[in-house]
Short mmCIF file of C-alpha atoms in Angstrom, two decimals:
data_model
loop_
_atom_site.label_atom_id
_atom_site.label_comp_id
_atom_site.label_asym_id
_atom_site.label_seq_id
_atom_site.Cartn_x
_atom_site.Cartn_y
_atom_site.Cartn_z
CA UNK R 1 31.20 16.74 -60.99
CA UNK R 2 31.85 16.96 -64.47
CA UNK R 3 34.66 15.44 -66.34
CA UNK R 4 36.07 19.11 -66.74
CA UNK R 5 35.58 20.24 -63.64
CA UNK R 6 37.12 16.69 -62.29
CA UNK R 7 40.49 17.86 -64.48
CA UNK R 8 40.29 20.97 -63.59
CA UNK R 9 40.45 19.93 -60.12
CA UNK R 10 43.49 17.69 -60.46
CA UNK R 11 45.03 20.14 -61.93
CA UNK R 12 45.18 22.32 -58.95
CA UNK R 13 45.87 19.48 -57.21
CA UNK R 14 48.94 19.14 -59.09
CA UNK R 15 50.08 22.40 -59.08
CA UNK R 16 52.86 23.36 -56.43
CA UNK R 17 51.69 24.65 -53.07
CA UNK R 18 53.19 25.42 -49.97
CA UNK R 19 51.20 22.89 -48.29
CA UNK R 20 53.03 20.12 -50.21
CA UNK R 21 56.59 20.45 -48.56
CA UNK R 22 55.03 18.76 -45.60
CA UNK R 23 55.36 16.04 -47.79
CA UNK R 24 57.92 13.27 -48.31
CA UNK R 25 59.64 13.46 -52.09
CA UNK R 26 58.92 9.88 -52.48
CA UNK R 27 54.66 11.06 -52.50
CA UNK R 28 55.14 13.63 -55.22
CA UNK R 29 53.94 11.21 -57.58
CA UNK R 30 50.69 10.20 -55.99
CA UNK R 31 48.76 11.54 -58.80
CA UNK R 32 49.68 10.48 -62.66
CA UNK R 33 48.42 12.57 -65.34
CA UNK R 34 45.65 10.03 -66.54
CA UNK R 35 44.41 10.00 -63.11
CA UNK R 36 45.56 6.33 -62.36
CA UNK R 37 46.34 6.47 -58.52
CA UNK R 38 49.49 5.11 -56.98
CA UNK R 39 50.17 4.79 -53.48
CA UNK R 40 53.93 4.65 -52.06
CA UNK R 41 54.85 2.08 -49.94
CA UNK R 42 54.66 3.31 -46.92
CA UNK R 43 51.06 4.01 -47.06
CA UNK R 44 50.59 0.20 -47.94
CA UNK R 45 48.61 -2.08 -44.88
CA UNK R 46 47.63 -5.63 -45.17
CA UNK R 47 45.47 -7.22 -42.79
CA UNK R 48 46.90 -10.50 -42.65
CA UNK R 49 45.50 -11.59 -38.87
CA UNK R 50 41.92 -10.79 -41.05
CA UNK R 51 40.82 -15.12 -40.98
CA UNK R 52 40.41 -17.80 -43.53
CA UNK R 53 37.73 -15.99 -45.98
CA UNK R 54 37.80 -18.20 -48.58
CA UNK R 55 36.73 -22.29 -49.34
CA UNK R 56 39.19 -24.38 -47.08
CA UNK R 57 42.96 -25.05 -48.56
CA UNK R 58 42.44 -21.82 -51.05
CA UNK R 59 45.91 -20.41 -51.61
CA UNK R 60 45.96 -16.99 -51.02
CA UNK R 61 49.01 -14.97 -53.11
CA UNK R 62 50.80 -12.01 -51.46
CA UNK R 63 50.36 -8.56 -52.76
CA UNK R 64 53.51 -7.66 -54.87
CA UNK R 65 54.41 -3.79 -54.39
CA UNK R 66 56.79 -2.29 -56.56
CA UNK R 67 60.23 -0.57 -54.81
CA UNK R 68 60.14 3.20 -55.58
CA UNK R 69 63.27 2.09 -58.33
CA UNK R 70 60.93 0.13 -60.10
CA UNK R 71 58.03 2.45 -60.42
CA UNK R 72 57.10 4.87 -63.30
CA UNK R 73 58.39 8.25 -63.54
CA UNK R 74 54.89 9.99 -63.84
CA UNK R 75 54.62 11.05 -67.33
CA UNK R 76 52.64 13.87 -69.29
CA UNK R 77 50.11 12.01 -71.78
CA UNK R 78 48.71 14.37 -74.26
CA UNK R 79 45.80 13.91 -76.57
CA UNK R 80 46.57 14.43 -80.87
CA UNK R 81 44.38 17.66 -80.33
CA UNK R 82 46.11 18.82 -77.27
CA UNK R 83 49.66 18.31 -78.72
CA UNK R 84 48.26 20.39 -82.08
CA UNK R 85 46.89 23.31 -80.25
CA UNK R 86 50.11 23.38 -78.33
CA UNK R 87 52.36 23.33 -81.39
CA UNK R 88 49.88 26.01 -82.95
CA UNK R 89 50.84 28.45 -80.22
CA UNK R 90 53.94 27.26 -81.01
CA UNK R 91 54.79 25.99 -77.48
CA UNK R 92 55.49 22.08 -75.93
CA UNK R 93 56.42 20.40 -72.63
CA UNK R 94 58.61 18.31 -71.42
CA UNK R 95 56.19 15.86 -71.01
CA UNK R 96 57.23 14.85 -67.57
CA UNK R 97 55.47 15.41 -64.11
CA UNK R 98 55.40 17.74 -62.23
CA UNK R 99 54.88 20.76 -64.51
CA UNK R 100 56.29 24.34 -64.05
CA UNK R 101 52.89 27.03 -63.09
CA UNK R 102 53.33 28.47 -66.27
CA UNK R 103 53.29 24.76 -68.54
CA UNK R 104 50.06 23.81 -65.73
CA UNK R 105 48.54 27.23 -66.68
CA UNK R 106 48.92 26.96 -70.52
CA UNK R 107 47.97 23.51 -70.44
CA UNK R 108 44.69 24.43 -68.89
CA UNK R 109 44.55 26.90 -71.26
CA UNK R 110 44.69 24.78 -74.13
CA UNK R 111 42.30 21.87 -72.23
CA UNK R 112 39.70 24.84 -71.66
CA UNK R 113 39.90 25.69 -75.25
CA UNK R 114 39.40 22.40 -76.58
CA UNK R 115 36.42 21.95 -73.75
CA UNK R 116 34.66 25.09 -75.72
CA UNK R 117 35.72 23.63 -79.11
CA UNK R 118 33.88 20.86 -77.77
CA UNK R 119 30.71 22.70 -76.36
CA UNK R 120 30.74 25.01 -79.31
CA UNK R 121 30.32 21.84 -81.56
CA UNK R 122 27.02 20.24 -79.53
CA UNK R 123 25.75 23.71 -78.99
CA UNK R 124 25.51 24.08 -83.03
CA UNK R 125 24.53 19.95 -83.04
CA UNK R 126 21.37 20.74 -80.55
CA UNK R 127 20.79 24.40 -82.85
CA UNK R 128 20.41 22.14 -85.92
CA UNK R 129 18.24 19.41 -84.44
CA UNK R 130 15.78 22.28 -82.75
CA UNK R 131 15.97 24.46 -86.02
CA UNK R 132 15.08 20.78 -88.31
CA UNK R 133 12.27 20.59 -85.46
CA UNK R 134 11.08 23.77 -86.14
CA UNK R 135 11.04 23.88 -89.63
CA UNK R 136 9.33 20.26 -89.62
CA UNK R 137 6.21 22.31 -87.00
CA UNK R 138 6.45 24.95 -89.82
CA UNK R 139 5.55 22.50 -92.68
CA UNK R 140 3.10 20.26 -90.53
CA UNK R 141 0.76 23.76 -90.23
CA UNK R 142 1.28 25.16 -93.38
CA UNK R 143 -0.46 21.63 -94.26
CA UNK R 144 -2.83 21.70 -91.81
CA UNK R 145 -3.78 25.52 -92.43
CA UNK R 146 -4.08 24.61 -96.16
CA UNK R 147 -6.06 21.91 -95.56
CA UNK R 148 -8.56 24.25 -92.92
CA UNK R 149 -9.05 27.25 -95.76
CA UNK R 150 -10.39 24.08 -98.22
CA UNK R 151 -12.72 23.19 -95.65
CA UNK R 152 -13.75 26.69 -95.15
CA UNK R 153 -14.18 27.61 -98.97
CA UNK R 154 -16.28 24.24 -98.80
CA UNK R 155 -18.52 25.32 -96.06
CA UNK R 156 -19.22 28.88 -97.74
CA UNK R 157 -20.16 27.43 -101.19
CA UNK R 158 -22.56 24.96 -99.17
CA UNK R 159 -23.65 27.44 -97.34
CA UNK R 160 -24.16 29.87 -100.71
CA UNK R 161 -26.25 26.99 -101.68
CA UNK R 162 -28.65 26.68 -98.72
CA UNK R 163 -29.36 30.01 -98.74
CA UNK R 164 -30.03 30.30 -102.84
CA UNK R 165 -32.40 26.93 -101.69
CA UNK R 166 -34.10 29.16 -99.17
CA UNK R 167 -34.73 31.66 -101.33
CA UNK R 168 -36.53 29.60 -103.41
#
């Protein structure tokens, strides 16, 4: 997958479904916006029956996991460009999780236009570097064709002057 077809993904992850009120409130954060992963801690198993796996007297250290209280609320991180395009169209958000359909949708929006922005950019990078290619091809047998009519004005006055020789 691509990295924009990864965010696009997790954005429709993110987006409210019907499917999620299965869920409990306290996993409506699984997902944060700069797709670190959190787990709740409920869904947290240790295998401590699991042997000695290390040298003998290593210490091992219990796993801390943070109460619910303690965690993050998930927070909207927005890049310079994103937060300009956004204030061009003259909108903004909240900047918490989860987002309304209409802040996921213009969000998307503005990430698909910055995506072209981007591809527009390398599009005209790779134009340039073919087109200096090109051009480079275009001098190289200009040269080369210069250099092939010298030899063949060469070869015709020679060959003027074995035939006056013949005549002779």
């Amino acid at each position: 997958l691509s990295e924009w077809e990864a965010e696009d993904f997790l954005s429709s992850l993110l987006s409210p479904a019907a499917s999620l009120s299965d869920f409990s409130s306290s996993d409506s954060c699984l997902v944060l916006h700069d797709h670190t992963y959190s787990l709740s801690q409920q869904h947290v198993s240790i295998d401590l029956d699991g042997g000695n796996y290390g040298k003998e007297g290593a210490q091992t250290t219990p796993l801390r996991v943070e109460e619910p209280a303690e965690q993050e609320i998930a927070r909207l991180i927005l890049t310079d460009e994103e937060k300009r395009l956004l204030e061009k169209e003259g909108l903004t958000l909240h900047g918490t999780l989860p987002l309304t359909k209409m802040e996921e949708q213009v969000l998307t929006r503005v990430r698909r236009k910055i995506r072209n922005k981007k591809s527009a950019q390398e599009s005209r990078r790779k134009k340039k570097v073919y087109l200096g290619g090109l051009e480079s091809r275009v001098l190289k047998y200009t040269a080369q064709n210069l250099e092939l009519q010298n030899k063949v004005q060469l070869l015709e006055e020679q060959n003027l002057s074995l035939l006056d020789q013949l005549r002779r």
